[in-house]
PDB file of N, CA and C in Angstrom:
ATOM      1  N   LYS A   1       3.102  55.412  74.824  1.00 58.00           N
ATOM      2  CA  LYS A   1       2.699  54.638  75.752  1.00 58.00           C
ATOM      3  C   LYS A   1       3.312  53.351  75.949  1.00 58.00           C
ATOM      4  N   TYR A   2       3.437  52.685  76.899  1.00 63.00           N
ATOM      5  CA  TYR A   2       3.892  51.566  77.352  1.00 63.00           C
ATOM      6  C   TYR A   2       2.740  50.518  77.265  1.00 63.00           C
ATOM      7  N   ASN A   3       2.985  49.352  76.442  1.00 70.00           N
ATOM      8  CA  ASN A   3       2.084  48.030  76.263  1.00 70.00           C
ATOM      9  C   ASN A   3       2.384  47.742  77.960  1.00 70.00           C
ATOM     10  N   PHE A   4       1.292  47.503  79.072  1.00 78.00           N
ATOM     11  CA  PHE A   4       1.118  47.292  80.422  1.00 78.00           C
ATOM     12  C   PHE A   4       1.887  45.848  80.716  1.00 78.00           C
ATOM     13  N   SER A   5       0.686  44.941  79.862  1.00 79.00           N
ATOM     14  CA  SER A   5       1.039  43.439  80.264  1.00 79.00           C
ATOM     15  C   SER A   5       2.092  43.181  79.543  1.00 79.00           C
ATOM     16  N   GLY A   6       2.911  43.712  78.250  1.00 79.00           N
ATOM     17  CA  GLY A   6       4.104  43.507  77.910  1.00 79.00           C
ATOM     18  C   GLY A   6       5.146  43.738  79.006  1.00 79.00           C
ATOM     19  N   VAL A   7       4.972  45.086  79.589  1.00 82.00           N
ATOM     20  CA  VAL A   7       5.938  45.210  81.013  1.00 82.00           C
ATOM     21  C   VAL A   7       6.099  44.678  81.846  1.00 82.00           C
ATOM     22  N   LEU A   8       4.844  43.898  82.485  1.00 80.00           N
ATOM     23  CA  LEU A   8       4.749  43.329  83.460  1.00 80.00           C
ATOM     24  C   LEU A   8       5.196  41.529  83.178  1.00 80.00           C
ATOM     25  N   LEU A   9       5.025  41.263  81.750  1.00 77.00           N
ATOM     26  CA  LEU A   9       5.305  39.700  81.131  1.00 77.00           C
ATOM     27  C   LEU A   9       7.126  40.298  81.175  1.00 77.00           C
ATOM     28  N   ALA A  10       7.853  41.074  80.871  1.00 81.00           N
ATOM     29  CA  ALA A  10       9.128  41.217  80.813  1.00 81.00           C
ATOM     30  C   ALA A  10       9.789  41.525  82.487  1.00 81.00           C
ATOM     31  N   THR A  11       8.592  41.932  83.211  1.00 82.00           N
ATOM     32  CA  THR A  11       9.305  42.178  84.503  1.00 82.00           C
ATOM     33  C   THR A  11       9.164  40.897  85.023  1.00 82.00           C
ATOM     34  N   ALA A  12       8.176  40.304  84.756  1.00 79.00           N
ATOM     35  CA  ALA A  12       8.082  38.391  85.323  1.00 79.00           C
ATOM     36  C   ALA A  12       9.313  37.506  84.927  1.00 79.00           C
ATOM     37  N   ILE A  13       9.615  37.994  83.532  1.00 75.00           N
ATOM     38  CA  ILE A  13      10.552  36.999  82.865  1.00 75.00           C
ATOM     39  C   ILE A  13      11.998  37.526  83.947  1.00 75.00           C
ATOM     40  N   HIS A  14      12.327  38.821  83.738  1.00 76.00           N
ATOM     41  CA  HIS A  14      13.504  39.026  84.265  1.00 76.00           C
ATOM     42  C   HIS A  14      13.626  38.499  85.469  1.00 76.00           C
ATOM     43  N   GLU A  15      12.533  38.405  86.516  1.00 80.00           N
ATOM     44  CA  GLU A  15      12.632  38.140  87.877  1.00 80.00           C
ATOM     45  C   GLU A  15      12.636  36.898  88.351  1.00 80.00           C
ATOM     46  N   GLY A  16      12.575  36.094  86.863  1.00 74.00           N
ATOM     47  CA  GLY A  16      12.309  34.581  86.927  1.00 74.00           C
ATOM     48  C   GLY A  16      11.136  34.057  87.294  1.00 74.00           C
ATOM     49  N   LEU A  17      10.263  34.762  87.320  1.00 70.00           N
ATOM     50  CA  LEU A  17       8.901  34.382  87.849  1.00 70.00           C
ATOM     51  C   LEU A  17       7.987  33.328  86.885  1.00 70.00           C
ATOM     52  N   ILE A  18       8.796  33.520  85.744  1.00 66.00           N
ATOM     53  CA  ILE A  18       7.828  32.714  84.520  1.00 66.00           C
ATOM     54  C   ILE A  18       8.802  32.079  83.809  1.00 66.00           C
ATOM     55  N   LYS A  19       8.459  31.108  83.805  1.00 73.00           N
ATOM     56  CA  LYS A  19       9.695  29.775  82.867  1.00 73.00           C
ATOM     57  C   LYS A  19       9.178  29.938  81.377  1.00 73.00           C
ATOM     58  N   PRO A  20      10.176  30.005  80.442  1.00 75.00           N
ATOM     59  CA  PRO A  20       9.690  29.972  79.166  1.00 75.00           C
ATOM     60  C   PRO A  20       8.546  29.234  78.699  1.00 75.00           C
ATOM     61  N   GLN A  21       8.160  27.782  79.139  1.00 81.00           N
ATOM     62  CA  GLN A  21       7.229  27.127  78.431  1.00 81.00           C
ATOM     63  C   GLN A  21       5.969  27.986  78.801  1.00 81.00           C
ATOM     64  N   GLN A  22       5.852  28.644  79.880  1.00 77.00           N
ATOM     65  CA  GLN A  22       4.755  29.470  80.322  1.00 77.00           C
ATOM     66  C   GLN A  22       4.487  30.467  79.595  1.00 77.00           C
ATOM     67  N   ILE A  23       5.535  31.241  79.163  1.00 75.00           N
ATOM     68  CA  ILE A  23       5.396  32.344  78.089  1.00 75.00           C
ATOM     69  C   ILE A  23       5.119  31.778  76.453  1.00 75.00           C
ATOM     70  N   LYS A  24       5.662  30.714  76.391  1.00 81.00           N
ATOM     71  CA  LYS A  24       5.072  29.987  75.100  1.00 81.00           C
ATOM     72  C   LYS A  24       3.582  29.944  75.336  1.00 81.00           C
ATOM     73  N   ASN A  25       3.109  28.998  76.154  1.00 84.00           N
ATOM     74  CA  ASN A  25       1.570  28.805  76.279  1.00 84.00           C
ATOM     75  C   ASN A  25       0.759  30.277  76.524  1.00 84.00           C
ATOM     76  N   TYR A  26       1.448  31.062  77.096  1.00 82.00           N
ATOM     77  CA  TYR A  26       0.496  32.417  76.920  1.00 82.00           C
ATOM     78  C   TYR A  26       0.214  33.189  75.472  1.00 82.00           C
ATOM     79  N   LEU A  27       1.594  33.082  74.952  1.00 81.00           N
ATOM     80  CA  LEU A  27       1.484  33.922  73.700  1.00 81.00           C
ATOM     81  C   LEU A  27       0.420  33.041  72.942  1.00 81.00           C
ATOM     82  N   LEU A  28       0.544  31.689  72.797  1.00 83.00           N
ATOM     83  CA  LEU A  28      -0.285  30.558  71.989  1.00 83.00           C
ATOM     84  C   LEU A  28      -1.857  31.110  72.695  1.00 83.00           C
ATOM     85  N   SER A  29      -2.080  31.146  73.660  1.00 85.00           N
ATOM     86  CA  SER A  29      -3.275  31.550  73.919  1.00 85.00           C
ATOM     87  C   SER A  29      -4.049  32.758  73.938  1.00 85.00           C
ATOM     88  N   SER A  30      -3.012  33.875  73.494  1.00 79.00           N
ATOM     89  CA  SER A  30      -3.473  35.110  73.163  1.00 79.00           C
ATOM     90  C   SER A  30      -3.470  35.089  71.825  1.00 79.00           C
ATOM     91  N   LEU A  31      -3.094  34.749  70.970  1.00 77.00           N
ATOM     92  CA  LEU A  31      -3.382  34.646  69.215  1.00 77.00           C
ATOM     93  C   LEU A  31      -4.570  33.979  69.491  1.00 77.00           C
ATOM     94  N   ARG A  32      -5.122  32.658  69.926  1.00 80.00           N
ATOM     95  CA  ARG A  32      -6.181  32.117  69.892  1.00 80.00           C
ATOM     96  C   ARG A  32      -7.142  33.191  69.974  1.00 80.00           C
ATOM     97  N   VAL A  33      -7.139  34.126  71.141  1.00 75.00           N
ATOM     98  CA  VAL A  33      -8.187  35.044  71.558  1.00 75.00           C
ATOM     99  C   VAL A  33      -8.150  35.956  70.752  1.00 75.00           C
ATOM    100  N   ILE A  34      -7.061  36.248  69.810  1.00 65.00           N
ATOM    101  CA  ILE A  34      -7.256  37.448  69.005  1.00 65.00           C
ATOM    102  C   ILE A  34      -8.008  36.988  67.506  1.00 65.00           C
ATOM    103  N   LYS A  35      -7.893  35.810  67.478  1.00 60.00           N
ATOM    104  CA  LYS A  35      -8.362  35.146  66.159  1.00 60.00           C
ATOM    105  C   LYS A  35      -9.688  35.084  66.172  1.00 60.00           C
TER     106      LYS A  35
END
């Protein structure tokens, strides 16, 4: 199985739709949700 959100994230990065800072913020917020 593919990680669907991961695929979307990778696609967005590849297309230049998401900036590294936004990715960092997204990952940090995801970690907060998990804890």
